[in-house]
Amino acid sequence: MTKIFKNKLREKEGGMFILIVSILLIALIVLAGVSEYMRLQIIAKGVRDAVQSAVISVSTENYENVYSSSREAYSAGYKYDENEEEWKENIDTGDVYKKLDDLLGLEKDGGYHVKKIDSEYEYKLSNLKVEIINSPLKSNDKFSAETFINLEVPLSFGWEHLPPMKIRLKVKSEYMAKF
């Protein structure tokens, strides 16, 4: 087998044809891999930006909780309880999944929120966890939220022999009252 291959390479008639075809195939495979990597990056960035937008939108809905007890540029979710004469946390995580469904056009499918193209899915979101970090009173910190969500994207490279990309996205969103 190796003798045949060596003889083919030594031929003077069309000897470069095999080499050129091999180089083109390798270049095509590399280009397909790079384009798949870029596709995954674009999807992950789009989902991250949408999660951040949804959490900021929920924070904006919490505006009255955050601003009513604060003065000037402070932002914190506290409310004064006159009965116990102390400040109590007053925060609400809202419905981030509903905002995400509206922003990204997702459909609920079991425990997943799925973006579908025709009958196939483009990506799945699951296990959303929102941690609201309430800043202390009289601080210059921002009212912020850390969001964790699982993203699963099937690979189109490898003809479905490769498992889907699964990552846990961490998104930090901050809110501070302007006035």
Short mmCIF file of C-alpha atoms in Angstrom, two decimals:
data_model
loop_
_atom_site.label_atom_id
_atom_site.label_comp_id
_atom_site.label_asym_id
_atom_site.label_seq_id
_atom_site.Cartn_x
_atom_site.Cartn_y
_atom_site.Cartn_z
CA MET A 1 0.00 0.00 0.00
CA THR A 2 2.76 2.44 0.89
CA LYS A 3 4.65 1.46 -2.28
CA ILE A 4 1.64 2.39 -4.40
CA PHE A 5 1.30 5.71 -2.62
CA LYS A 6 5.01 6.50 -3.04
CA ASN A 7 4.88 5.59 -6.73
CA LYS A 8 1.86 7.86 -7.23
CA LEU A 9 3.73 10.75 -5.64
CA ARG A 10 6.75 10.17 -7.91
CA GLU A 11 4.68 10.18 -11.09
CA LYS A 12 5.27 13.12 -13.38
CA GLU A 13 1.78 13.10 -14.87
CA GLY A 14 -0.68 14.82 -12.53
CA GLY A 15 1.39 14.10 -9.46
CA MET A 16 0.31 17.32 -7.74
CA PHE A 17 -3.38 16.55 -8.19
CA ILE A 18 -3.53 14.35 -5.09
CA LEU A 19 -1.67 16.91 -3.01
CA ILE A 20 -3.94 19.76 -4.11
CA VAL A 21 -7.10 17.75 -3.39
CA SER A 22 -5.73 16.81 0.04
CA ILE A 23 -4.89 20.43 0.87
CA LEU A 24 -8.34 21.59 -0.27
CA LEU A 25 -10.08 18.95 1.87
CA ILE A 26 -8.03 19.88 4.93
CA ALA A 27 -8.75 23.58 4.35
CA LEU A 28 -12.47 22.82 3.99
CA ILE A 29 -12.52 20.87 7.27
CA VAL A 30 -10.65 23.66 9.09
CA LEU A 31 -13.04 26.28 7.65
CA ALA A 32 -16.06 24.22 8.75
CA GLY A 33 -14.60 23.91 12.27
CA VAL A 34 -13.93 27.66 12.51
CA SER A 35 -17.42 28.54 11.25
CA GLU A 36 -18.99 26.16 13.80
CA TYR A 37 -16.93 27.76 16.58
CA MET A 38 -18.12 31.22 15.47
CA ARG A 39 -21.75 30.00 15.38
CA LEU A 40 -21.47 28.72 18.96
CA GLN A 41 -19.89 31.99 20.11
CA ILE A 42 -22.67 34.05 18.49
CA ILE A 43 -25.42 31.95 20.08
CA ALA A 44 -23.79 32.06 23.54
CA LYS A 45 -23.29 35.84 23.36
CA GLY A 46 -26.87 36.40 22.18
CA VAL A 47 -28.27 34.29 25.03
CA ARG A 48 -26.01 36.03 27.57
CA ASP A 49 -27.13 39.47 26.37
CA ALA A 50 -30.80 38.42 26.44
CA VAL A 51 -30.48 37.05 29.99
CA GLN A 52 -28.83 40.29 31.09
CA SER A 53 -31.59 42.32 29.43
CA ALA A 54 -34.32 40.19 31.04
CA VAL A 55 -32.79 40.55 34.51
CA ILE A 56 -32.37 44.32 34.07
CA SER A 57 -36.00 44.50 32.96
CA VAL A 58 -37.07 42.65 36.12
CA SER A 59 -34.86 45.01 38.16
CA THR A 60 -36.60 47.96 36.52
CA GLU A 61 -39.92 46.46 37.56
CA ASN A 62 -38.50 46.41 41.10
CA TYR A 63 -37.87 50.15 40.81
CA GLU A 64 -40.39 51.10 43.48
CA ASN A 65 -38.92 48.53 45.87
CA VAL A 66 -35.39 49.72 45.28
CA TYR A 67 -35.87 53.46 45.19
CA SER A 68 -38.67 54.10 47.66
CA SER A 69 -36.55 53.46 50.73
CA SER A 70 -33.36 55.04 49.45
CA ARG A 71 -32.28 58.59 49.08
CA GLU A 72 -30.21 60.27 46.44
CA ALA A 73 -27.95 57.86 44.53
CA TYR A 74 -28.28 54.88 46.85
CA SER A 75 -29.90 51.77 45.46
CA ALA A 76 -31.03 48.99 47.75
CA GLY A 77 -34.15 46.92 48.17
CA TYR A 78 -35.26 47.65 51.72
CA LYS A 79 -38.49 48.76 53.30
CA TYR A 80 -38.93 50.21 56.76
CA ASP A 81 -41.19 48.09 58.94
CA GLU A 82 -42.87 50.46 61.39
CA ASN A 83 -44.16 47.64 63.61
CA GLU A 84 -40.70 46.21 64.27
CA GLU A 85 -38.93 49.54 63.73
CA GLU A 86 -36.26 48.11 61.45
CA TRP A 87 -35.37 47.85 57.78
CA LYS A 88 -36.35 44.62 55.98
CA GLU A 89 -35.24 43.39 52.58
CA ASN A 90 -37.82 43.96 49.87
CA ILE A 91 -36.73 42.23 46.66
CA ASP A 92 -38.51 40.23 43.98
CA THR A 93 -36.85 38.06 41.33
CA GLY A 94 -39.81 38.42 38.96
CA ASP A 95 -40.36 36.10 36.01
CA VAL A 96 -37.08 36.09 34.08
CA TYR A 97 -38.08 33.04 31.99
CA LYS A 98 -41.13 34.90 30.66
CA LYS A 99 -38.94 37.84 29.64
CA LEU A 100 -36.47 35.44 27.97
CA ASP A 101 -39.27 33.67 26.12
CA ASP A 102 -40.47 37.02 24.78
CA LEU A 103 -36.98 38.27 23.86
CA LEU A 104 -35.68 35.11 22.20
CA GLY A 105 -38.90 33.53 20.94
CA LEU A 106 -38.53 30.42 23.09
CA GLU A 107 -41.08 27.65 23.60
CA LYS A 108 -41.49 25.65 26.81
CA ASP A 109 -40.70 21.97 26.24
CA GLY A 110 -40.63 19.92 29.44
CA GLY A 111 -37.95 21.35 31.72
CA TYR A 112 -36.37 23.31 28.86
CA HIS A 113 -37.04 26.58 27.10
CA VAL A 114 -36.24 25.80 23.47
CA LYS A 115 -35.46 27.92 20.40
CA LYS A 116 -36.73 25.89 17.44
CA ILE A 117 -35.97 26.14 13.75
CA ASP A 118 -38.44 24.04 11.78
CA SER A 119 -38.65 20.76 13.74
CA GLU A 120 -35.08 20.89 15.09
CA TYR A 121 -33.91 22.90 18.07
CA GLU A 122 -31.22 25.57 17.78
CA TYR A 123 -30.54 25.69 21.53
CA LYS A 124 -32.10 24.85 24.90
CA LEU A 125 -32.06 26.81 28.15
CA SER A 126 -32.63 25.27 31.58
CA ASN A 127 -31.89 25.57 35.31
CA LEU A 128 -32.22 29.33 35.62
CA LYS A 129 -31.05 30.63 38.99
CA VAL A 130 -31.19 34.31 39.89
CA GLU A 131 -29.30 35.55 42.95
CA ILE A 132 -30.17 39.13 43.85
CA ILE A 133 -27.33 40.84 45.68
CA ASN A 134 -28.92 43.53 47.78
CA SER A 135 -26.54 46.35 48.63
CA PRO A 136 -26.42 47.53 52.24
CA LEU A 137 -28.11 50.76 53.22
CA LYS A 138 -26.04 53.93 52.83
CA SER A 139 -23.58 52.40 50.43
CA ASN A 140 -22.57 53.37 46.95
CA ASP A 141 -22.94 49.80 45.72
CA LYS A 142 -25.36 48.93 42.96
CA PHE A 143 -28.39 46.70 43.24
CA SER A 144 -27.12 43.69 41.27
CA ALA A 145 -28.13 40.21 40.26
CA GLU A 146 -26.08 37.17 39.31
CA THR A 147 -27.85 34.82 36.97
CA PHE A 148 -26.83 31.27 36.15
CA ILE A 149 -28.40 29.34 33.27
CA ASN A 150 -27.57 26.15 31.35
CA LEU A 151 -27.20 26.47 27.58
CA GLU A 152 -27.23 23.43 25.30
CA VAL A 153 -26.45 23.84 21.59
CA PRO A 154 -26.33 20.89 19.18
CA LEU A 155 -23.25 20.85 16.96
CA SER A 156 -23.77 20.92 13.22
CA PHE A 157 -20.11 19.98 12.69
CA GLY A 158 -19.38 16.25 12.85
CA TRP A 159 -22.68 15.11 11.36
CA GLU A 160 -24.37 14.58 14.72
CA HIS A 161 -21.65 12.22 15.96
CA LEU A 162 -20.43 14.82 18.44
CA PRO A 163 -22.36 15.56 21.65
CA PRO A 164 -24.02 18.99 22.01
CA MET A 165 -22.15 21.86 23.63
CA LYS A 166 -23.36 22.28 27.22
CA ILE A 167 -22.21 25.27 29.25
CA ARG A 168 -23.33 27.06 32.40
CA LEU A 169 -23.53 30.78 31.68
CA LYS A 170 -22.95 33.29 34.46
CA VAL A 171 -24.40 36.74 33.81
CA LYS A 172 -24.04 39.72 36.14
CA SER A 173 -26.54 42.57 35.85
CA GLU A 174 -26.56 45.80 37.82
CA TYR A 175 -29.19 48.43 38.48
CA MET A 176 -28.79 51.82 40.06
CA ALA A 177 -31.45 54.49 40.32
CA LYS A 178 -30.55 57.60 38.33
CA PHE A 179 -32.20 60.08 40.64
#
